[in-house]
């Protein structure tokens, strides 16, 4: 028995680009709808959202049923918080706020098996097919099919960026514009020269060392990201889409009601 092949890594290694959607809603059905629509990866967040493990489990199952990867942004903390999503068979993890080379090395040490790191071994969870995988294959496949993404979202890390990109066991560098804009003292200024320079730098360095460049932004910016060298792009979020859809319906309803019920007196205490 072999471990499920990562859809994201397969596309990226073949020279393609991988699409991603952030799923904020704590529900397996929301994840499955996004997966049905054809995204390559769903980004589930444990850094900012109160996702409990059972909900995360259902979201990973829902995505896998459609052959879609799940990337979990883990909270900063112990090795257990990093490896549990992998053991639940998420395809990858995103570690936020990497500040220096030493922190990057620690992530590799905690999330990769020998000979790259010293990840704690279990094998009895979903990623090891509940002990139904050969032990050696489990270690080898985990190192090859699970991706580790380091989030570059602070100016302090930039002096170490090349050394971090050169590390074995790191698959992607993910530029995070939101916190980076705050870190340079210009929150929300997406076109600030320092932010634009850093975004370009992350892509250049990742590609230089054979890693993949990842980032997040609106779909209208996708072409420019691809031209910079980004191949993994999160282009939206379920809550953004749902909000837009609901607002469109309400605006349309209110417009029609105003046009068609001109002069009508409505008594809210009685039915129409």
PDB file of C-alpha atoms in Angstrom:
ATOM      1  CA  UNK A   1       0.000   0.000   0.000  1.00  0.00           C
ATOM      2  CA  UNK A   2       1.285   3.427  -0.962  1.00  0.00           C
ATOM      3  CA  UNK A   3       0.504   6.820   0.552  1.00  0.00           C
ATOM      4  CA  UNK A   4      -1.876   9.027  -1.404  1.00  0.00           C
ATOM      5  CA  UNK A   5       0.049  11.166  -3.868  1.00  0.00           C
ATOM      6  CA  UNK A   6      -0.126  14.899  -3.221  1.00  0.00           C
ATOM      7  CA  UNK A   7      -2.082  16.598  -5.998  1.00  0.00           C
ATOM      8  CA  UNK A   8      -0.264  19.874  -5.329  1.00  0.00           C
ATOM      9  CA  UNK A   9       3.231  18.410  -5.481  1.00  0.00           C
ATOM     10  CA  UNK A  10       2.396  16.420  -8.609  1.00  0.00           C
ATOM     11  CA  UNK A  11       1.258  19.565 -10.423  1.00  0.00           C
ATOM     12  CA  UNK A  12       4.152  21.699  -9.223  1.00  0.00           C
ATOM     13  CA  UNK A  13       6.806  19.111 -10.029  1.00  0.00           C
ATOM     14  CA  UNK A  14       5.322  18.773 -13.513  1.00  0.00           C
ATOM     15  CA  UNK A  15       5.848  22.503 -14.034  1.00  0.00           C
ATOM     16  CA  UNK A  16       2.253  23.573 -13.466  1.00  0.00           C
ATOM     17  CA  UNK A  17       0.543  25.856 -10.976  1.00  0.00           C
ATOM     18  CA  UNK A  18      -1.693  24.849  -8.059  1.00  0.00           C
ATOM     19  CA  UNK A  19      -4.843  26.663  -6.983  1.00  0.00           C
ATOM     20  CA  UNK A  20      -5.892  27.035  -3.364  1.00  0.00           C
ATOM     21  CA  UNK A  21      -8.945  28.291  -1.463  1.00  0.00           C
ATOM     22  CA  UNK A  22      -8.971  29.220   2.216  1.00  0.00           C
ATOM     23  CA  UNK A  23     -11.811  27.474   4.053  1.00  0.00           C
ATOM     24  CA  UNK A  24     -12.820  29.419   7.153  1.00  0.00           C
ATOM     25  CA  UNK A  25     -16.166  27.728   7.752  1.00  0.00           C
ATOM     26  CA  UNK A  26     -15.838  24.945  10.304  1.00  0.00           C
ATOM     27  CA  UNK A  27     -17.726  22.325   8.362  1.00  0.00           C
ATOM     28  CA  UNK A  28     -16.850  19.328   6.212  1.00  0.00           C
ATOM     29  CA  UNK A  29     -19.560  20.173   3.695  1.00  0.00           C
ATOM     30  CA  UNK A  30     -18.048  23.586   2.990  1.00  0.00           C
ATOM     31  CA  UNK A  31     -14.720  21.880   2.312  1.00  0.00           C
ATOM     32  CA  UNK A  32     -16.354  19.311   0.041  1.00  0.00           C
ATOM     33  CA  UNK A  33     -18.151  21.977  -2.007  1.00  0.00           C
ATOM     34  CA  UNK A  34     -14.842  23.742  -2.611  1.00  0.00           C
ATOM     35  CA  UNK A  35     -13.216  20.433  -3.505  1.00  0.00           C
ATOM     36  CA  UNK A  36     -16.012  19.529  -5.919  1.00  0.00           C
ATOM     37  CA  UNK A  37     -15.441  22.845  -7.687  1.00  0.00           C
ATOM     38  CA  UNK A  38     -11.932  21.724  -8.564  1.00  0.00           C
ATOM     39  CA  UNK A  39      -9.393  23.528  -6.385  1.00  0.00           C
ATOM     40  CA  UNK A  40      -6.101  21.687  -6.026  1.00  0.00           C
ATOM     41  CA  UNK A  41      -5.784  22.519  -2.344  1.00  0.00           C
ATOM     42  CA  UNK A  42      -7.871  23.752   0.567  1.00  0.00           C
ATOM     43  CA  UNK A  43      -6.199  25.881   3.224  1.00  0.00           C
ATOM     44  CA  UNK A  44      -7.584  25.149   6.692  1.00  0.00           C
ATOM     45  CA  UNK A  45      -6.514  27.494   9.473  1.00  0.00           C
ATOM     46  CA  UNK A  46      -5.690  26.650  13.069  1.00  0.00           C
ATOM     47  CA  UNK A  47      -3.666  29.785  13.757  1.00  0.00           C
ATOM     48  CA  UNK A  48      -6.634  32.168  13.825  1.00  0.00           C
ATOM     49  CA  UNK A  49      -9.716  29.935  13.782  1.00  0.00           C
ATOM     50  CA  UNK A  50     -11.188  27.745  16.501  1.00  0.00           C
ATOM     51  CA  UNK A  51     -11.067  24.560  14.448  1.00  0.00           C
ATOM     52  CA  UNK A  52     -11.273  21.527  16.687  1.00  0.00           C
ATOM     53  CA  UNK A  53      -9.650  18.275  15.636  1.00  0.00           C
ATOM     54  CA  UNK A  54     -12.896  16.474  14.766  1.00  0.00           C
ATOM     55  CA  UNK A  55     -13.914  19.260  12.372  1.00  0.00           C
ATOM     56  CA  UNK A  56     -10.470  19.236  10.788  1.00  0.00           C
ATOM     57  CA  UNK A  57     -10.742  15.474  10.406  1.00  0.00           C
ATOM     58  CA  UNK A  58     -14.040  15.791   8.525  1.00  0.00           C
ATOM     59  CA  UNK A  59     -12.612  18.475   6.249  1.00  0.00           C
ATOM     60  CA  UNK A  60      -9.604  16.342   5.350  1.00  0.00           C
ATOM     61  CA  UNK A  61     -11.862  13.371   4.611  1.00  0.00           C
ATOM     62  CA  UNK A  62     -14.141  15.535   2.467  1.00  0.00           C
ATOM     63  CA  UNK A  63     -11.228  16.873   0.441  1.00  0.00           C
ATOM     64  CA  UNK A  64      -9.560  13.489   0.018  1.00  0.00           C
ATOM     65  CA  UNK A  65     -12.812  12.011  -1.265  1.00  0.00           C
ATOM     66  CA  UNK A  66     -12.446  14.408  -4.225  1.00  0.00           C
ATOM     67  CA  UNK A  67      -8.667  13.909  -4.558  1.00  0.00           C
ATOM     68  CA  UNK A  68      -7.962  17.400  -3.265  1.00  0.00           C
ATOM     69  CA  UNK A  69      -5.127  18.271  -0.878  1.00  0.00           C
ATOM     70  CA  UNK A  70      -5.531  19.997   2.467  1.00  0.00           C
ATOM     71  CA  UNK A  71      -2.884  22.355   3.826  1.00  0.00           C
ATOM     72  CA  UNK A  72      -3.282  23.184   7.515  1.00  0.00           C
ATOM     73  CA  UNK A  73      -1.826  26.384   8.893  1.00  0.00           C
ATOM     74  CA  UNK A  74      -0.739  25.224  12.314  1.00  0.00           C
ATOM     75  CA  UNK A  75      -0.493  27.353  15.440  1.00  0.00           C
ATOM     76  CA  UNK A  76       3.019  28.122  16.613  1.00  0.00           C
ATOM     77  CA  UNK A  77       3.815  25.608  19.306  1.00  0.00           C
ATOM     78  CA  UNK A  78       4.942  22.070  20.040  1.00  0.00           C
ATOM     79  CA  UNK A  79       5.844  19.368  17.552  1.00  0.00           C
ATOM     80  CA  UNK A  80       2.524  17.623  18.293  1.00  0.00           C
ATOM     81  CA  UNK A  81       0.601  20.557  16.837  1.00  0.00           C
ATOM     82  CA  UNK A  82       2.703  20.316  13.692  1.00  0.00           C
ATOM     83  CA  UNK A  83       2.517  16.568  13.073  1.00  0.00           C
ATOM     84  CA  UNK A  84      -1.094  15.835  14.062  1.00  0.00           C
ATOM     85  CA  UNK A  85      -2.528  17.353  10.845  1.00  0.00           C
ATOM     86  CA  UNK A  86      -0.033  15.264   8.848  1.00  0.00           C
ATOM     87  CA  UNK A  87      -1.036  12.128  10.774  1.00  0.00           C
ATOM     88  CA  UNK A  88      -4.678  12.943  10.019  1.00  0.00           C
ATOM     89  CA  UNK A  89      -3.557  12.815   6.360  1.00  0.00           C
ATOM     90  CA  UNK A  90      -3.460  16.488   5.503  1.00  0.00           C
ATOM     91  CA  UNK A  91      -1.181  16.839   2.498  1.00  0.00           C
ATOM     92  CA  UNK A  92       0.841  19.642   4.050  1.00  0.00           C
ATOM     93  CA  UNK A  93       1.285  22.170   6.811  1.00  0.00           C
ATOM     94  CA  UNK A  94       1.926  25.904   6.743  1.00  0.00           C
ATOM     95  CA  UNK A  95       3.992  27.211   9.658  1.00  0.00           C
ATOM     96  CA  UNK A  96       3.408  30.938  10.273  1.00  0.00           C
ATOM     97  CA  UNK A  97       5.853  33.672  11.226  1.00  0.00           C
ATOM     98  CA  UNK A  98       9.187  31.997  10.578  1.00  0.00           C
ATOM     99  CA  UNK A  99      11.577  34.613  11.969  1.00  0.00           C
ATOM    100  CA  UNK A 100      15.039  33.159  11.337  1.00  0.00           C
ATOM    101  CA  UNK A 101      17.067  30.206  10.106  1.00  0.00           C
ATOM    102  CA  UNK A 102      17.091  28.443  13.467  1.00  0.00           C
ATOM    103  CA  UNK A 103      13.290  28.364  13.613  1.00  0.00           C
ATOM    104  CA  UNK A 104      13.155  26.950  10.085  1.00  0.00           C
ATOM    105  CA  UNK A 105      15.607  24.206  11.034  1.00  0.00           C
ATOM    106  CA  UNK A 106      13.463  23.308  14.056  1.00  0.00           C
ATOM    107  CA  UNK A 107      10.382  22.931  11.856  1.00  0.00           C
ATOM    108  CA  UNK A 108      12.233  20.548   9.537  1.00  0.00           C
ATOM    109  CA  UNK A 109      13.522  18.576  12.505  1.00  0.00           C
ATOM    110  CA  UNK A 110      10.004  18.159  13.914  1.00  0.00           C
ATOM    111  CA  UNK A 111       8.148  17.402  10.665  1.00  0.00           C
ATOM    112  CA  UNK A 112      10.491  15.196   8.598  1.00  0.00           C
ATOM    113  CA  UNK A 113      11.478  11.608   9.219  1.00  0.00           C
ATOM    114  CA  UNK A 114      15.014  10.236   9.042  1.00  0.00           C
ATOM    115  CA  UNK A 115      17.323  10.994   7.302  1.00  0.00           C
ATOM    116  CA  UNK A 116      16.087  14.600   7.065  1.00  0.00           C
ATOM    117  CA  UNK A 117      14.672  15.122  10.545  1.00  0.00           C
ATOM    118  CA  UNK A 118      13.474  13.453  13.736  1.00  0.00           C
ATOM    119  CA  UNK A 119       9.690  13.591  13.426  1.00  0.00           C
ATOM    120  CA  UNK A 120       7.961  11.515  16.085  1.00  0.00           C
ATOM    121  CA  UNK A 121       6.881   8.166  14.606  1.00  0.00           C
ATOM    122  CA  UNK A 122       3.474   6.562  15.021  1.00  0.00           C
ATOM    123  CA  UNK A 123       2.143   5.039  11.797  1.00  0.00           C
ATOM    124  CA  UNK A 124      -1.192   4.030  13.314  1.00  0.00           C
ATOM    125  CA  UNK A 125      -3.065   7.066  12.034  1.00  0.00           C
ATOM    126  CA  UNK A 126      -4.690   7.882   8.711  1.00  0.00           C
ATOM    127  CA  UNK A 127      -1.478   8.861   6.948  1.00  0.00           C
ATOM    128  CA  UNK A 128       0.008   5.425   7.660  1.00  0.00           C
ATOM    129  CA  UNK A 129      -3.236   3.666   6.652  1.00  0.00           C
ATOM    130  CA  UNK A 130      -3.687   2.660  10.295  1.00  0.00           C
ATOM    131  CA  UNK A 131      -0.534   0.433  10.297  1.00  0.00           C
ATOM    132  CA  UNK A 132      -1.396  -1.084   6.916  1.00  0.00           C
ATOM    133  CA  UNK A 133       1.577   0.547   5.218  1.00  0.00           C
ATOM    134  CA  UNK A 134       5.036  -0.950   5.225  1.00  0.00           C
ATOM    135  CA  UNK A 135       7.048   0.914   7.849  1.00  0.00           C
ATOM    136  CA  UNK A 136       9.903   1.892   5.525  1.00  0.00           C
ATOM    137  CA  UNK A 137       7.459   2.999   2.827  1.00  0.00           C
ATOM    138  CA  UNK A 138       5.606   5.078   5.400  1.00  0.00           C
ATOM    139  CA  UNK A 139       8.709   7.060   6.313  1.00  0.00           C
ATOM    140  CA  UNK A 140       9.834   7.448   2.708  1.00  0.00           C
ATOM    141  CA  UNK A 141       6.403   8.400   1.343  1.00  0.00           C
ATOM    142  CA  UNK A 142       5.813  10.891   4.146  1.00  0.00           C
ATOM    143  CA  UNK A 143       9.025  12.717   3.314  1.00  0.00           C
ATOM    144  CA  UNK A 144       8.112  12.738  -0.378  1.00  0.00           C
ATOM    145  CA  UNK A 145       4.355  13.297  -0.423  1.00  0.00           C
ATOM    146  CA  UNK A 146       3.755  15.618   2.535  1.00  0.00           C
ATOM    147  CA  UNK A 147       4.742  19.233   1.931  1.00  0.00           C
ATOM    148  CA  UNK A 148       6.131  21.636   4.516  1.00  0.00           C
ATOM    149  CA  UNK A 149       5.510  25.323   3.857  1.00  0.00           C
ATOM    150  CA  UNK A 150       7.212  28.137   5.759  1.00  0.00           C
ATOM    151  CA  UNK A 151       5.342  31.427   5.913  1.00  0.00           C
ATOM    152  CA  UNK A 152       7.535  34.450   5.258  1.00  0.00           C
ATOM    153  CA  UNK A 153       5.532  37.352   6.646  1.00  0.00           C
ATOM    154  CA  UNK A 154       7.949  39.425   8.713  1.00  0.00           C
ATOM    155  CA  UNK A 155      10.793  41.706   7.584  1.00  0.00           C
ATOM    156  CA  UNK A 156      13.077  40.286  10.302  1.00  0.00           C
ATOM    157  CA  UNK A 157      13.437  36.970   8.439  1.00  0.00           C
ATOM    158  CA  UNK A 158      14.679  38.418   5.149  1.00  0.00           C
ATOM    159  CA  UNK A 159      18.422  38.340   6.015  1.00  0.00           C
ATOM    160  CA  UNK A 160      18.112  34.535   6.444  1.00  0.00           C
ATOM    161  CA  UNK A 161      15.853  33.931   3.446  1.00  0.00           C
ATOM    162  CA  UNK A 162      18.475  32.290   1.216  1.00  0.00           C
ATOM    163  CA  UNK A 163      19.739  29.968   3.949  1.00  0.00           C
ATOM    164  CA  UNK A 164      16.156  28.969   4.740  1.00  0.00           C
ATOM    165  CA  UNK A 165      15.372  28.285   1.085  1.00  0.00           C
ATOM    166  CA  UNK A 166      18.446  26.054   0.856  1.00  0.00           C
ATOM    167  CA  UNK A 167      17.228  23.731   3.650  1.00  0.00           C
ATOM    168  CA  UNK A 168      16.407  20.142   2.749  1.00  0.00           C
ATOM    169  CA  UNK A 169      12.896  19.272   3.891  1.00  0.00           C
ATOM    170  CA  UNK A 170      11.319  22.613   3.011  1.00  0.00           C
ATOM    171  CA  UNK A 171       9.029  22.520  -0.038  1.00  0.00           C
ATOM    172  CA  UNK A 172       7.614  26.039  -0.236  1.00  0.00           C
ATOM    173  CA  UNK A 173       8.115  29.581   0.929  1.00  0.00           C
ATOM    174  CA  UNK A 174       4.778  31.339   1.365  1.00  0.00           C
ATOM    175  CA  UNK A 175       4.818  35.132   1.282  1.00  0.00           C
ATOM    176  CA  UNK A 176       2.138  36.588   3.579  1.00  0.00           C
ATOM    177  CA  UNK A 177       1.370  40.202   2.619  1.00  0.00           C
ATOM    178  CA  UNK A 178      -0.973  41.027   5.494  1.00  0.00           C
ATOM    179  CA  UNK A 179       1.369  40.684   8.443  1.00  0.00           C
ATOM    180  CA  UNK A 180       4.328  41.806   6.351  1.00  0.00           C
ATOM    181  CA  UNK A 181       2.572  45.114   5.674  1.00  0.00           C
ATOM    182  CA  UNK A 182       2.063  45.519   9.414  1.00  0.00           C
ATOM    183  CA  UNK A 183       5.671  44.535  10.105  1.00  0.00           C
ATOM    184  CA  UNK A 184       6.994  47.359   7.944  1.00  0.00           C
ATOM    185  CA  UNK A 185       4.620  49.853   9.572  1.00  0.00           C
ATOM    186  CA  UNK A 186       2.239  50.211   6.609  1.00  0.00           C
ATOM    187  CA  UNK A 187      -0.688  47.871   7.286  1.00  0.00           C
ATOM    188  CA  UNK A 188      -2.900  47.261   4.276  1.00  0.00           C
ATOM    189  CA  UNK A 189      -0.691  49.147   1.822  1.00  0.00           C
ATOM    190  CA  UNK A 190      -0.425  46.291  -0.675  1.00  0.00           C
ATOM    191  CA  UNK A 191       1.577  48.331  -3.173  1.00  0.00           C
ATOM    192  CA  UNK A 192       4.115  49.702  -0.717  1.00  0.00           C
ATOM    193  CA  UNK A 193       7.609  49.459  -2.291  1.00  0.00           C
ATOM    194  CA  UNK A 194       9.004  47.390   0.605  1.00  0.00           C
ATOM    195  CA  UNK A 195       6.180  44.892   0.344  1.00  0.00           C
ATOM    196  CA  UNK A 196       6.475  44.580  -3.437  1.00  0.00           C
ATOM    197  CA  UNK A 197      10.229  44.121  -3.164  1.00  0.00           C
ATOM    198  CA  UNK A 198       9.840  41.396  -0.528  1.00  0.00           C
ATOM    199  CA  UNK A 199       7.194  39.566  -2.548  1.00  0.00           C
ATOM    200  CA  UNK A 200       9.518  39.467  -5.556  1.00  0.00           C
ATOM    201  CA  UNK A 201      12.457  38.412  -3.393  1.00  0.00           C
ATOM    202  CA  UNK A 202      10.629  35.426  -1.884  1.00  0.00           C
ATOM    203  CA  UNK A 203       9.703  34.122  -5.332  1.00  0.00           C
ATOM    204  CA  UNK A 204      13.203  34.634  -6.699  1.00  0.00           C
ATOM    205  CA  UNK A 205      14.921  32.909  -3.782  1.00  0.00           C
ATOM    206  CA  UNK A 206      12.487  29.983  -3.699  1.00  0.00           C
ATOM    207  CA  UNK A 207      12.996  29.293  -7.382  1.00  0.00           C
ATOM    208  CA  UNK A 208      16.766  29.748  -7.096  1.00  0.00           C
ATOM    209  CA  UNK A 209      17.002  26.903  -4.577  1.00  0.00           C
ATOM    210  CA  UNK A 210      14.536  24.561  -6.267  1.00  0.00           C
ATOM    211  CA  UNK A 211      11.657  25.279  -3.902  1.00  0.00           C
ATOM    212  CA  UNK A 212       8.158  26.447  -4.787  1.00  0.00           C
ATOM    213  CA  UNK A 213       6.962  30.005  -4.210  1.00  0.00           C
ATOM    214  CA  UNK A 214       3.507  30.445  -2.685  1.00  0.00           C
ATOM    215  CA  UNK A 215       1.404  33.455  -1.815  1.00  0.00           C
ATOM    216  CA  UNK A 216      -2.119  34.730  -1.318  1.00  0.00           C
ATOM    217  CA  UNK A 217      -4.046  37.406  -3.197  1.00  0.00           C
ATOM    218  CA  UNK A 218      -7.091  38.171  -5.294  1.00  0.00           C
ATOM    219  CA  UNK A 219      -7.737  36.352  -8.544  1.00  0.00           C
ATOM    220  CA  UNK A 220      -7.182  39.605 -10.451  1.00  0.00           C
ATOM    221  CA  UNK A 221      -3.546  39.552  -9.323  1.00  0.00           C
ATOM    222  CA  UNK A 222      -2.938  35.950 -10.377  1.00  0.00           C
ATOM    223  CA  UNK A 223      -1.221  36.759 -13.673  1.00  0.00           C
ATOM    224  CA  UNK A 224       1.301  39.047 -12.001  1.00  0.00           C
ATOM    225  CA  UNK A 225       2.038  36.419  -9.324  1.00  0.00           C
ATOM    226  CA  UNK A 226       2.654  33.759 -11.960  1.00  0.00           C
ATOM    227  CA  UNK A 227       4.950  36.114 -13.842  1.00  0.00           C
ATOM    228  CA  UNK A 228       6.947  36.679 -10.630  1.00  0.00           C
ATOM    229  CA  UNK A 229       7.478  32.941 -10.290  1.00  0.00           C
ATOM    230  CA  UNK A 230       4.727  32.019  -7.837  1.00  0.00           C
ATOM    231  CA  UNK A 231       3.233  28.609  -8.612  1.00  0.00           C
ATOM    232  CA  UNK A 232       0.994  28.006  -5.570  1.00  0.00           C
ATOM    233  CA  UNK A 233      -1.565  30.770  -5.098  1.00  0.00           C
ATOM    234  CA  UNK A 234      -4.448  31.059  -2.670  1.00  0.00           C
ATOM    235  CA  UNK A 235      -6.991  33.081  -4.628  1.00  0.00           C
ATOM    236  CA  UNK A 236      -9.883  33.482  -2.208  1.00  0.00           C
ATOM    237  CA  UNK A 237     -11.841  32.315   0.822  1.00  0.00           C
ATOM    238  CA  UNK A 238     -15.204  30.677   1.328  1.00  0.00           C
ATOM    239  CA  UNK A 239     -16.402  33.472   3.623  1.00  0.00           C
ATOM    240  CA  UNK A 240     -15.597  36.066   0.951  1.00  0.00           C
ATOM    241  CA  UNK A 241     -17.571  34.146  -1.659  1.00  0.00           C
ATOM    242  CA  UNK A 242     -20.539  33.528   0.640  1.00  0.00           C
ATOM    243  CA  UNK A 243     -20.616  37.171   1.735  1.00  0.00           C
ATOM    244  CA  UNK A 244     -20.507  38.378  -1.863  1.00  0.00           C
ATOM    245  CA  UNK A 245     -23.281  35.990  -2.906  1.00  0.00           C
ATOM    246  CA  UNK A 246     -25.544  36.964   0.000  1.00  0.00           C
ATOM    247  CA  UNK A 247     -24.982  40.683  -0.561  1.00  0.00           C
ATOM    248  CA  UNK A 248     -25.805  40.299  -4.253  1.00  0.00           C
ATOM    249  CA  UNK A 249     -29.075  38.542  -3.432  1.00  0.00           C
ATOM    250  CA  UNK A 250     -30.091  41.105  -0.803  1.00  0.00           C
ATOM    251  CA  UNK A 251     -29.266  44.046  -3.077  1.00  0.00           C
ATOM    252  CA  UNK A 252     -31.226  42.484  -5.935  1.00  0.00           C
ATOM    253  CA  UNK A 253     -34.176  41.716  -3.668  1.00  0.00           C
ATOM    254  CA  UNK A 254     -34.273  45.218  -2.164  1.00  0.00           C
ATOM    255  CA  UNK A 255     -34.017  46.796  -5.612  1.00  0.00           C
ATOM    256  CA  UNK A 256     -36.908  44.728  -6.995  1.00  0.00           C
ATOM    257  CA  UNK A 257     -39.026  45.291  -3.901  1.00  0.00           C
ATOM    258  CA  UNK A 258     -38.497  49.054  -4.119  1.00  0.00           C
ATOM    259  CA  UNK A 259     -39.450  49.086  -7.805  1.00  0.00           C
ATOM    260  CA  UNK A 260     -42.462  46.756  -7.657  1.00  0.00           C
ATOM    261  CA  UNK A 261     -44.054  47.742  -4.359  1.00  0.00           C
ATOM    262  CA  UNK A 262     -44.123  51.460  -4.954  1.00  0.00           C
ATOM    263  CA  UNK A 263     -46.455  53.270  -2.609  1.00  0.00           C
ATOM    264  CA  UNK A 264     -47.569  50.105  -0.843  1.00  0.00           C
ATOM    265  CA  UNK A 265     -48.196  50.384   2.883  1.00  0.00           C
ATOM    266  CA  UNK A 266     -46.867  47.378   4.719  1.00  0.00           C
ATOM    267  CA  UNK A 267     -48.145  46.518   8.163  1.00  0.00           C
ATOM    268  CA  UNK A 268     -45.403  44.432   9.809  1.00  0.00           C
ATOM    269  CA  UNK A 269     -47.958  43.030  12.240  1.00  0.00           C
ATOM    270  CA  UNK A 270     -50.035  41.337   9.523  1.00  0.00           C
ATOM    271  CA  UNK A 271     -49.213  39.004   6.644  1.00  0.00           C
ATOM    272  CA  UNK A 272     -49.067  40.553   3.149  1.00  0.00           C
TER     273      UNK A 272
END
